[in-house]
């Protein structure tokens, strides 16, 4: 209550006496006027690439650190006649302030979130204080208005805090008297002349537009910036107003001068789009520019391309909508962006070293780039949008940051539009499990403890819908799940934090739009991971980690260097839902698969066998700076390595890939840096090769493809039926080799060069990738047959057809063929007759006995050399 009353008193004082000392003569600076930084007694010490515009020096103390520091438009002044006079003048100025500028308006603190605005006058804080958030000094259009701000003790400006000059305010007319140590926080922006009774410290990235003048105390800089403010009078700002058809406008073209009262806006002309001026302007291409932009109630601006470059503020009381294009803020003082209207931009660039400050809600659909300065939310809503067309991102490749909380949306598109498991990772700090709630979805974790401790977790009711993953449970959980699935664990509460860099799973609709609220993640993020399966039977499956892209931008995992994933396998695994409880894992390693991890994407990786710990470090350099609208899809450069990409295809169109490639340095066994283990797909459709060390692999690197290279395959299918093994790619194979697929169950060998797809039948479901010993991929010396025309079904004669108890097959000559193999399959894909015959140079005749077979339609599958074909047979 007392704090509230103090705020009321302060607000009344500010409003009642705004001009009390605005006309007071300022402290006389004398010889200190040319200094950006000066101390009468104390050392000057710089560490890092600080930039000083103006003089810098001391009258009594050491001077170090230039270079690496840089002095522009001034000089280093140390113990010379100028500093002697400056030492006297800084004392005079400090004393003048004490004697002649009384405090009119006491304040509790300077700055806040949302921003605190002060009009010209004299203010004071009665002790040491911290300036946090934003302080706006508003001159009300008077370029001569003065601000006097006193701190009775030490002053600290918080990290990313801002002092903003508005409506004609000038740093030359802002004076601070500070009675103690002055510390300018990391990436903070300070304005005005600081008369300090103590030391001055610049933390990394701190900026002062003004002067830092100390009576006595060291000046210490770490990559700071100090600039003596310019005395140049800014150009007079004029305005031009949008006309609309009622006042003579002819169309919606921003660049048509006939649509404006005083011509098309320029960098020194404000643009006003007023109420009732329809049709309103459109920017579809080109580079539009204005000093400031004001949009009235009910008015609008539409952008479908091009750039809108603003040198001052954007005040929107209507609506801004964009489907493409960029708004650039490139002024020379902190710019305000927002208002009471709807401000939805496609992309936003802050090309202003003093940054930009929100004054209303803002949403971005494309790229938010604090390229040269910070973008401060000022307690206003900032939303990064996401939908089926794409997800917004933050480009942190420049020096600027986004300060304050933001909302990051994430729409995960997949083949399954209904409920299913989606893997998320928070791109902000401060988000919780409750943030996963969205329209139509509330996280269900009420029986989390029961699930986590149950011997039969699948029977938990209601079944949880949110999970994390803890690989240590493989050694401790005593339930009936397979080893890998023992690691899934339900969070303790809705208030549990979504840790940055960790992955989480929600069973949620494909149309759901999840949002994460918190401080946007940037900079290095290191995860300390472990493998502690112990001596349990599940120890061999330990080490799996569900992690996630920590940034509000896509991440390219191919840019994660080996040193950034010490102790880890190189492969990653991303899950795509295909149904409520089924889906498939897609692998990436060594350039095969897709390395792009979209915003808020969780994924699996693994601490390597033989390791007990590992680290994964994410860096800004791994981030993409353009939107990736199709999750986990990226065009890669041409790869010269030999590759066989096999796919196991089901009749419903789903497929599971296997990559087998050749590269020097790999081995036939499992290589942690070159291979990807096979994570079984809950869909039941699984294809893998088997390494020489026994691991099932989704991506398998071999040192070379030769005639002795043989890879056993394992296959799993969800149901009995007909499936296809297809060569989706045969890239860069040696000209002397053929890739052969052998089916031991039928005795058939298919040359994948001549016949890239092989159809086979399974009579009982093998969902756990347990069909072993049936299929083999090997390489053989290429025969003349590989370049000859393949035998076609039309060239094979089958009679009589329909048949009763027998039929005959005539196969013409095929160069190089020595054996004919035939399978007769019923409508369920079951082999009911199997025959082999020698194949003569003139061809072959085969008699097939059909006695005892039920009437129906059958398929005769023939293999002749490297060719497999089928003929339909009707038996009556």
PDB file of N, CA and C in Angstrom, residues 647-651 654-656 685 722-728 757:
ATOM      1  N   UNK A 647      14.228 -48.576 -49.549  1.00  0.00           N
ATOM      2  CA  UNK A 647      13.026 -48.230 -48.809  1.00  0.00           C
ATOM      3  C   UNK A 647      12.130 -49.445 -48.691  1.00  0.00           C
ATOM      4  N   UNK A 648      11.624 -49.642 -47.484  1.00  0.00           N
ATOM      5  CA  UNK A 648      10.595 -50.644 -47.248  1.00  0.00           C
ATOM      6  C   UNK A 648       9.263 -49.927 -47.342  1.00  0.00           C
ATOM      7  N   UNK A 649       8.440 -50.318 -48.334  1.00  0.00           N
ATOM      8  CA  UNK A 649       7.203 -49.608 -48.611  1.00  0.00           C
ATOM      9  C   UNK A 649       5.987 -50.486 -48.340  1.00  0.00           C
ATOM     10  N   UNK A 650       4.999 -49.865 -47.721  1.00  0.00           N
ATOM     11  CA  UNK A 650       3.721 -50.539 -47.479  1.00  0.00           C
ATOM     12  C   UNK A 650       2.705 -50.070 -48.499  1.00  0.00           C
ATOM     13  N   UNK A 651       1.615 -50.799 -48.611  1.00  0.00           N
ATOM     14  CA  UNK A 651       0.612 -50.480 -49.628  1.00  0.00           C
ATOM     15  C   UNK A 651      -0.117 -49.178 -49.331  1.00  0.00           C
ATOM     16  N   UNK A 654       3.224 -45.495 -46.856  1.00  0.00           N
ATOM     17  CA  UNK A 654       4.291 -45.220 -45.899  1.00  0.00           C
ATOM     18  C   UNK A 654       5.541 -45.984 -46.290  1.00  0.00           C
ATOM     19  N   UNK A 655       6.693 -45.468 -45.853  1.00  0.00           N
ATOM     20  CA  UNK A 655       7.964 -46.081 -46.213  1.00  0.00           C
ATOM     21  C   UNK A 655       8.967 -45.857 -45.101  1.00  0.00           C
ATOM     22  N   UNK A 656       9.938 -46.740 -44.997  1.00  0.00           N
ATOM     23  CA  UNK A 656      11.031 -46.594 -44.030  1.00  0.00           C
ATOM     24  C   UNK A 656      12.343 -46.749 -44.788  1.00  0.00           C
ATOM     25  N   UNK A 685       6.651 -50.528 -39.240  1.00  0.00           N
ATOM     26  CA  UNK A 685       7.357 -50.670 -40.514  1.00  0.00           C
ATOM     27  C   UNK A 685       8.814 -50.304 -40.280  1.00  0.00           C
ATOM     28  N   UNK A 722       1.422 -57.773 -48.578  1.00  0.00           N
ATOM     29  CA  UNK A 722       2.429 -57.588 -49.618  1.00  0.00           C
ATOM     30  C   UNK A 722       3.163 -56.274 -49.398  1.00  0.00           C
ATOM     31  N   UNK A 723       4.493 -56.308 -49.480  1.00  0.00           N
ATOM     32  CA  UNK A 723       5.344 -55.139 -49.265  1.00  0.00           C
ATOM     33  C   UNK A 723       6.368 -55.060 -50.389  1.00  0.00           C
ATOM     34  N   UNK A 724       7.058 -53.921 -50.444  1.00  0.00           N
ATOM     35  CA  UNK A 724       8.043 -53.695 -51.502  1.00  0.00           C
ATOM     36  C   UNK A 724       9.347 -53.219 -50.900  1.00  0.00           C
ATOM     37  N   UNK A 725      10.437 -53.806 -51.367  1.00  0.00           N
ATOM     38  CA  UNK A 725      11.772 -53.271 -51.111  1.00  0.00           C
ATOM     39  C   UNK A 725      12.221 -52.594 -52.394  1.00  0.00           C
ATOM     40  N   UNK A 726      12.473 -51.284 -52.321  1.00  0.00           N
ATOM     41  CA  UNK A 726      12.767 -50.509 -53.525  1.00  0.00           C
ATOM     42  C   UNK A 726      14.064 -49.753 -53.356  1.00  0.00           C
ATOM     43  N   UNK A 727      14.831 -49.680 -54.432  1.00  0.00           N
ATOM     44  CA  UNK A 727      16.038 -48.861 -54.462  1.00  0.00           C
ATOM     45  C   UNK A 727      15.645 -47.445 -54.838  1.00  0.00           C
ATOM     46  N   UNK A 728      15.496 -46.568 -53.819  1.00  0.00           N
ATOM     47  CA  UNK A 728      15.125 -45.176 -54.079  1.00  0.00           C
ATOM     48  C   UNK A 728      16.275 -44.402 -54.686  1.00  0.00           C
ATOM     49  N   UNK A 757      12.620 -52.359 -57.845  1.00  0.00           N
ATOM     50  CA  UNK A 757      11.592 -52.667 -56.847  1.00  0.00           C
ATOM     51  C   UNK A 757      11.342 -54.171 -56.814  1.00  0.00           C
TER      52      UNK A 757
END
